Structures are given as C-alpha cells and as structure tokens.
Coordinates of C-alpha atoms and ligand atoms in Angstrom, one line a residue:
M1 CA 0.0 0.0 0.0
K2 CA 1.4 3.4 -1.0
K3 CA 1.5 6.0 1.8
K4 CA -0.7 9.0 1.0
I5 CA 1.0 12.1 2.3
F6 CA -0.7 15.5 2.7
S7 CA 0.7 18.6 4.3
G8 CA 0.3 22.4 3.9
V9 CA 2.2 25.6 4.4
Q10 CA 0.7 29.0 4.9
P11 CA 1.7 31.7 2.4
T12 CA 2.2 34.2 5.1
G13 CA 5.7 35.3 4.0
N14 CA 9.1 35.0 5.7
L15 CA 9.3 31.2 5.4
H16 CA 12.1 30.3 7.8
L17 CA 14.4 27.6 9.0
G18 CA 11.7 26.3 11.4
N19 CA 9.4 25.7 8.4
Y20 CA 12.2 24.0 6.6
L21 CA 13.5 21.7 9.3
G22 CA 10.0 21.1 10.8
A23 CA 8.2 20.4 7.6
I24 CA 9.6 21.2 4.1
K25 CA 12.8 19.1 4.5
N26 CA 10.6 16.1 5.4
F27 CA 8.4 16.8 2.4
V28 CA 11.4 16.5 0.2
E29 CA 12.4 13.1 1.7
L30 CA 8.8 11.8 1.3
D31 CA 8.6 13.1 -2.3
K32 CA 11.8 11.2 -3.2
N33 CA 10.4 7.9 -2.0
N34 CA 8.5 6.1 -4.8
E35 CA 6.4 4.4 -2.2
N36 CA 4.6 7.6 -1.4
E37 CA 1.9 9.7 -3.2
C38 CA 2.4 13.3 -2.0
I39 CA 0.2 16.3 -2.0
F40 CA 1.6 19.6 -0.8
C41 CA -0.8 22.5 -0.4
V42 CA -0.3 26.2 -0.1
V43 CA -3.0 26.9 2.5
D44 CA -4.1 30.3 1.5
L45 CA -7.5 29.9 3.1
H46 CA -5.7 29.4 6.4
A47 CA -3.6 32.5 5.8
I48 CA -6.6 34.8 5.8
T49 CA -7.6 33.9 9.3
V50 CA -5.4 36.8 10.2
N51 CA -5.2 40.1 8.2
Q52 CA -3.3 39.8 4.8
D53 CA -2.5 42.4 2.2
P54 CA -4.1 40.9 -1.0
R55 CA -1.1 41.8 -3.1
E56 CA 1.4 40.4 -0.6
L57 CA -0.7 37.2 -0.3
K58 CA -0.5 36.6 -4.0
K59 CA 3.2 37.1 -4.0
N60 CA 3.6 34.8 -1.0
I61 CA 1.6 32.1 -2.7
Y62 CA 4.1 32.1 -5.6
E63 CA 7.0 32.3 -3.1
T64 CA 5.8 29.3 -1.2
V65 CA 5.6 27.2 -4.4
A66 CA 9.0 28.4 -5.4
T67 CA 10.3 27.4 -1.9
F68 CA 8.8 23.9 -2.3
I69 CA 10.6 23.4 -5.6
A70 CA 13.8 25.1 -4.6
S71 CA 14.0 22.8 -1.6
G72 CA 13.8 19.8 -3.9
I73 CA 10.1 18.8 -4.2
N74 CA 9.5 17.5 -7.8
P75 CA 6.3 19.1 -9.1
K76 CA 6.1 16.3 -11.8
K77 CA 5.8 13.7 -9.1
S78 CA 3.9 15.4 -6.2
I79 CA 0.8 17.5 -6.5
I80 CA 1.4 21.1 -5.5
F81 CA -1.7 23.4 -5.4
N82 CA -3.3 26.2 -3.5
Q83 CA -6.3 25.5 -1.3
S84 CA -8.6 28.3 -2.3
Q85 CA -8.8 27.0 -5.8
V86 CA -10.3 23.7 -4.7
S87 CA -13.7 24.5 -3.3
A88 CA -14.2 21.1 -1.7
H89 CA -11.9 22.3 1.1
S90 CA -14.3 25.0 2.3
E91 CA -17.4 22.8 1.7
A92 CA -16.0 19.9 3.6
A93 CA -14.9 22.2 6.4
W94 CA -18.5 23.3 6.9
I95 CA -19.8 19.8 7.2
L96 CA -16.9 18.7 9.6
G97 CA -17.5 21.9 11.6
C98 CA -20.9 20.4 12.4
T99 CA -19.1 17.2 13.7
A100 CA -16.4 19.0 15.7
R101 CA -17.3 20.1 19.2
M102 CA -16.7 23.6 20.8
G103 CA -15.1 21.9 23.8
W104 CA -12.5 20.4 21.5
L105 CA -11.7 23.6 19.8
N106 CA -11.6 25.5 23.1
R107 CA -8.5 23.4 24.0
M108 CA -6.4 24.4 21.0
T109 CA -3.3 26.2 22.2
Q110 CA -2.5 27.8 18.9
F111 CA -5.8 29.8 19.0
K112 CA -5.0 30.9 22.5
E113 CA -1.5 32.0 21.6
K114 CA -2.5 33.8 18.4
A115 CA -5.7 35.4 19.7
G116 CA -3.8 36.5 22.8
K117 CA -5.7 38.5 25.4
D118 CA -8.1 40.0 22.9
K119 CA -9.8 36.8 21.8
E120 CA -13.2 38.5 21.4
K121 CA -11.6 40.3 18.4
A122 CA -10.1 37.2 16.8
S123 CA -11.7 36.0 13.6
I124 CA -14.1 33.0 13.6
G125 CA -11.7 31.6 10.9
L126 CA -8.8 31.6 13.4
Y127 CA -11.0 29.7 15.9
S128 CA -12.2 27.1 13.4
Y129 CA -8.8 26.8 11.6
P130 CA -8.2 23.2 12.8
V131 CA -11.6 22.1 11.3
L132 CA -10.4 23.4 7.9
M133 CA -7.1 21.6 8.4
A134 CA -9.0 18.4 9.1
A135 CA -11.0 18.9 5.9
D136 CA -7.7 19.4 4.0
I137 CA -6.3 16.1 5.2
L138 CA -9.5 14.0 5.2
L139 CA -10.5 14.9 1.6
Y140 CA -7.4 13.1 0.3
D141 CA -7.6 10.0 2.5
A142 CA -4.1 11.0 3.7
T143 CA -2.4 8.2 5.7
H144 CA 0.5 10.4 6.9
V145 CA 0.8 14.1 7.7
P146 CA 4.3 15.5 8.0
V147 CA 4.2 18.6 10.3
G148 CA 6.3 20.4 12.9
D149 CA 5.6 19.7 16.6
D150 CA 3.4 22.8 16.9
Q151 CA 0.8 21.1 14.7
K152 CA 0.5 17.9 16.8
Q153 CA -2.6 19.1 18.7
H154 CA -4.4 20.0 15.4
L155 CA -3.7 16.6 14.0
E156 CA -5.1 14.9 17.1
L157 CA -8.3 17.0 16.6
C158 CA -8.4 15.9 12.9
R159 CA -8.3 12.3 14.1
D160 CA -11.1 12.9 16.6
I161 CA -13.3 14.6 14.0
A162 CA -12.8 11.7 11.6
Q163 CA -13.6 9.2 14.3
K164 CA -16.7 11.0 15.4
F165 CA -18.0 11.4 11.9
N166 CA -17.5 7.7 11.2
N167 CA -19.3 6.8 14.5
D168 CA -22.1 9.3 14.1
F169 CA -23.0 8.1 10.6
R170 CA -21.9 4.4 11.1
V171 CA -19.5 4.5 8.2
D172 CA -15.8 3.9 7.6
E173 CA -15.4 6.7 5.1
L174 CA -12.9 9.0 6.7
K175 CA -9.4 7.6 7.1
I176 CA -7.6 8.3 10.4
P177 CA -4.3 9.9 9.5
E178 CA -1.0 9.4 11.4
P179 CA 1.2 12.4 12.2
L180 CA 4.8 12.3 10.9
I181 CA 6.7 14.4 13.4
K182 CA 10.5 14.1 13.6
K183 CA 11.6 12.9 17.0
D184 CA 14.4 15.3 17.4
F185 CA 14.2 19.0 16.9
S186 CA 10.7 19.2 15.4
R187 CA 10.4 22.6 17.0
I188 CA 13.0 25.2 16.1
M189 CA 13.2 28.1 18.5
S190 CA 13.8 31.8 18.0
L191 CA 17.5 32.9 17.7
K192 CA 16.7 35.6 20.2
D193 CA 14.9 33.4 22.8
G194 CA 15.3 29.7 23.1
L195 CA 11.9 29.3 24.7
K196 CA 9.9 30.9 21.9
K197 CA 9.1 29.2 18.6
M198 CA 10.9 30.5 15.5
S199 CA 8.1 32.4 13.8
K200 CA 7.2 34.3 10.7
S201 CA 5.3 36.9 12.6
E202 CA 8.1 37.8 15.1
L203 CA 8.9 41.4 14.6
S204 CA 12.7 41.0 14.8
D205 CA 14.2 39.6 11.6
L206 CA 17.2 38.6 13.7
S207 CA 15.0 36.0 15.5
R208 CA 14.9 33.7 12.4
I209 CA 16.9 32.5 9.4
N210 CA 14.6 33.2 6.4
L211 CA 14.9 30.8 3.5
T212 CA 15.6 33.8 1.3
D213 CA 18.5 35.0 3.4
E214 CA 21.8 35.4 1.8
K215 CA 25.2 34.2 3.0
D216 CA 26.1 37.5 4.9
Q217 CA 22.7 37.7 6.5
I218 CA 23.0 34.2 7.8
I219 CA 26.4 34.7 9.2
N220 CA 25.3 38.0 10.9
K221 CA 22.2 36.4 12.4
I222 CA 24.2 33.5 13.9
K223 CA 26.8 35.9 15.2
K224 CA 24.0 37.8 17.0
A225 CA 22.1 34.7 18.1
K226 CA 21.5 34.6 21.9
T227 CA 23.7 32.2 23.9
D228 CA 24.5 31.8 27.6
P229 CA 27.7 32.7 29.4
L230 CA 28.9 29.1 29.8
P231 CA 31.2 27.2 27.3
M232 CA 29.5 24.7 24.9
P233 CA 27.8 21.9 26.8
S234 CA 29.8 18.7 27.4
N235 CA 26.8 16.3 27.5
V236 CA 23.3 16.0 26.1
N237 CA 21.7 16.1 29.6
E238 CA 22.9 19.7 30.1
L239 CA 20.8 20.8 27.1
D240 CA 17.4 20.9 28.9
Q241 CA 18.7 23.6 31.2
R242 CA 20.2 25.6 28.4
P243 CA 17.5 26.4 25.8
E244 CA 19.6 28.6 23.4
A245 CA 22.5 26.1 23.3
K246 CA 20.0 23.3 22.8
N247 CA 18.4 25.1 19.8
L248 CA 21.6 26.0 18.1
I249 CA 23.2 22.6 18.5
G250 CA 19.9 21.0 17.4
I251 CA 20.0 23.1 14.2
F252 CA 23.6 22.1 13.6
S253 CA 22.7 18.4 14.1
S254 CA 19.6 18.5 11.9
L255 CA 21.4 20.2 9.0
S256 CA 24.7 18.4 9.2
G257 CA 23.2 14.9 9.7
M258 CA 25.5 14.4 12.7
T259 CA 23.7 12.9 15.7
L260 CA 23.0 15.2 18.7
E261 CA 25.4 13.2 20.9
K262 CA 28.2 13.5 18.3
S263 CA 27.5 17.2 17.8
V264 CA 27.7 17.9 21.5
E265 CA 30.9 15.8 21.7
K266 CA 32.5 17.7 18.8
F267 CA 32.1 21.1 20.4
S268 CA 32.3 20.1 24.1
G269 CA 33.8 22.9 26.2
E270 CA 34.5 25.2 23.2
N271 CA 33.6 28.9 23.0
F272 CA 30.2 29.7 21.4
S273 CA 32.0 31.9 18.9
K274 CA 34.0 28.9 17.5
F275 CA 30.9 26.7 17.3
K276 CA 29.0 29.6 15.6
E277 CA 31.5 29.6 12.8
H278 CA 30.7 25.9 12.1
L279 CA 27.0 26.5 12.4
S280 CA 27.1 29.4 10.0
Q281 CA 29.0 27.3 7.5
V282 CA 26.5 24.4 7.6
L283 CA 23.7 26.9 7.3
V284 CA 25.3 28.7 4.4
D285 CA 25.9 25.4 2.6
K286 CA 22.3 24.2 3.0
I287 CA 20.2 27.4 2.9
A288 CA 22.1 29.7 0.5
P289 CA 21.5 27.5 -2.5
I290 CA 17.8 27.2 -1.7
S291 CA 17.6 31.0 -1.3
E292 CA 19.3 31.5 -4.7
E293 CA 16.9 29.1 -6.4
I294 CA 13.8 30.7 -4.8
K295 CA 14.9 34.1 -6.1
K296 CA 15.4 32.6 -9.6
L297 CA 12.1 30.7 -9.6
I298 CA 10.0 33.7 -8.3
N299 CA 10.7 35.4 -11.6
E300 CA 9.5 32.4 -13.6
K301 CA 5.8 33.3 -13.0
S302 CA 4.3 31.3 -15.8
Y303 CA 6.2 28.2 -14.7
I304 CA 4.8 28.6 -11.1
E305 CA 1.3 29.3 -12.5
E306 CA 1.4 26.1 -14.7
I307 CA 2.4 24.0 -11.7
L308 CA -0.5 25.4 -9.6
K309 CA -3.0 25.0 -12.5
K310 CA -2.1 21.3 -13.0
G311 CA -1.9 20.7 -9.3
C312 CA -5.3 22.3 -8.7
Q313 CA -6.9 20.1 -11.5
K314 CA -5.5 16.9 -10.0
A315 CA -6.4 17.9 -6.4
D316 CA -9.9 18.9 -7.4
E317 CA -10.5 15.6 -9.1
I318 CA -9.7 13.7 -5.9
A319 CA -11.3 16.1 -3.4
S320 CA -14.6 16.6 -5.3
K321 CA -15.1 12.8 -5.4
K322 CA -14.5 12.5 -1.7
L323 CA -16.8 15.5 -1.0
K324 CA -19.6 13.9 -2.9
K325 CA -19.3 10.8 -0.7
I326 CA -19.3 12.9 2.4
Q327 CA -22.4 14.8 1.2
K328 CA -24.2 11.6 0.4
I329 CA -23.5 10.3 3.9
V330 CA -24.9 13.3 5.6
G331 CA -28.1 13.1 3.5
F332 CA -27.6 15.9 0.9
Ligands
AQP401 N1 9.6 26.9 14.6 C1 9.2 25.8 14.0 N2 9.8 24.7 14.2 C2 9.4 23.5 13.5 N3 8.4 23.5 12.6 C3 7.8 24.6 12.4 N4 6.7 24.9 11.6 C4 6.4 26.2 11.7 N5 7.2 26.8 12.6 C5 8.1 25.9 13.0 C6 6.1 24.0 10.7 O1 6.1 24.5 9.4 C7 4.9 24.0 8.7 C8 4.2 25.2 8.0 O2 3.8 26.1 9.0 P1 2.7 27.2 8.8 O3 3.0 28.0 7.6 O4 1.4 26.4 8.7 O5 2.7 27.9 10.1 P2 3.7 28.8 10.9 O6 5.0 28.9 10.3 O7 3.5 28.5 12.3 O8 3.0 30.1 10.4 P3 2.3 31.3 11.0 O9 1.2 30.7 11.9 O10 1.9 32.1 9.9 O11 3.4 32.1 11.7 P4 3.7 32.4 13.2 O12 4.3 31.2 13.8 O13 4.6 33.5 13.1 O14 2.4 32.8 13.8 C9 4.0 23.3 9.8 O15 4.1 21.9 9.6 C10 4.6 23.8 11.1 O16 4.5 22.8 12.1

C-alpha cells in the first residue's frame, strides 16, 4: 500500500528555518520515496484567518511554491496546489464543523496563543482553523501528515473529527491519519529566545533565518544569536537547562546529519564563537543554494502558474469525489 502524504504551508511570507526543518525538509524526503503519493498544499484559506494584504498574499503564494521546488520537491511527481482553488476544502470544512465540538476547539493552544488577550476580536476563521485543516487532510484519505511539533494538537483533533464522523454516521469513510513528526528538533526556536518558537510573525528579523536570506545575513544572524555565558555543553543532559545552546546545536545536528550526541561531543567545552563559525558554515551550505533558487524561480511566474494550475486540477479531481461521498453520507 502506497502511503498518502498530505501537508500544507501558509503563504504568510518569511518562510524560515523552522518551516524548513520542521516540515519542508521532510516533504522533500517523502517526495523522493517512490512508495509515497504526496500532496503539498499552499494553504491560502488558512492565511486569511489573520489580516493579509491581498497583493502580498498573491506574492507569498508564488514564493511558497518556489520554496517547495527550490528545496527539492519534484512538481512532476507530487501534487502542488493552492487550497482556495479547490472549493471542496471550504465545503467539507463546513460539514466537519458540524461534527467538531466547541469543547475540543476551546482546548487548541495555537488559537489561545494567536488570539492573545483580545480573543473577542479574533476572527471566527482563526478559531475554526483546525476544522479546515481536518478537511484538507481527510479529503485526500491521507495516511500520513508531516508537520512540525506545533501542529500535533491540530492533528489529534483531525483524528477525533474523523472518528466521530464515522461513528455518528456508522460509516468507515474518513481515514484516520498518522502524524509524521521528527523525534528530534521538530520545534526550532527563535534565535533571540530559546523558549519561543521561531516564527514568521516575530517582529525582529534577527530571530529567524529566512529561507531567502543570503550568506552574509545568515552569518550575521548567527553571530548575534543569543547564547548563555557558559562554554559549549559537554553532554546532552545539560541541554534541557540551556535552551539557546540546545536550539543552536539542534539546528547544527539536523542540518549536518550528525547525531546530537556526536555534535555535543564535537564542540564540548569550546567557546560559542567557534561553534557559531561551524553552524554558519553548515547553514550557508544548505540554505544559501535554496535562497538563490527561490529568487530565480520567483521570476518564472508562468512556470509557477502552470504548476499550480495542473496541481489544482489533480487535487480537485480527488477532493470533489470525496466531498460527494461525504455529502451523500450526511443526506444531501
Ligand atoms: N519553529 C518551527 N519549528 C518547527 N516546525 C515549524 N513549523 C512552523 N514553525 C516551526 C512547521 O512549518 C509548517 C508550516 O507552518 P505554517 O505556515 O502552517 O505555520 P507557521 O510557520 O507556524 O506560520 P504562522 O502561523 O503564519 O506564523 P507564526 O508562527 O509567526 O504565527 C508546519 O508543519 C509547522 O508545524
């Protein structure tokens, strides 16, 4: 049985190292395996749950596609499309919203974090975001969903919704997907605060490595990255007490392919400045070529448009068939 992979990335600009190591790098590995059928979605309906400038949004949709391809996803093999162009997503989300319970959504930590203190002013879309995410996944009978650790709770909710729908209607229509979350370093933290997620919306650009950063920007950001006053840790157990060291060495380990233990051993007792030179080097080696390719592809507008057009056709074919089955089950 082929694995069916589905995942999405929001076109909200500033795609960063966290998006790459938590999600896109895994997409590339999954795309390369002939045992998998992959669908990668630019989730533009999710993006508008917070304010977006329409012109920026359009640009960011193209940039997200360019990032997928520049990172190594093969558009001839995997389906790449944008969510808003396949109407089954919105329609299925409505139906599944009638299965999901308020109590379940009230527990979602991402809503609490994003809505902040002023949750009365948050959009309904931001609140029901995980229901749309469930629709995205369930429409394609996805068996596996590669995501960063921050999406784990939403995926559990998706499984609950599928299970309840199947139970309520006594069917076996919705497949229960498995999360694919890397064991180590599935949450990359800010370069300015080892306890905060690396994030697109963080005001300081120095908090993240953007996938469009150039060599000098990468070196400068790593130079300025927060550390602690001690030398580099000498064993893995120390890392839990030292969030900034843990994050930086985790990034090194993920990008270099060296295990965490070996990475700690290699730099044990060194000054952070020495380690940072190695970290910058590995980042430049891996990220600068992606950055260059993104910038090249972004100018090939008709190529990107063609990929999206073909991807949308293929996605629509699968999703609209599944939606019809769901509609029939509920009695439409
Ligand atoms: N810091 C991170 N570490 C590991 N994985 C991460 N992901 C996001 N941040 C990290 C993973 O990237 C994929 C796509 O994310 P998204 O675009 O859906 O969400 P986001 O980057 O969290 O974007 P936002 O919500 O627009 O930005 P912020 O965080 O600034 O509010 C997902 O698989 C996600 O797990």
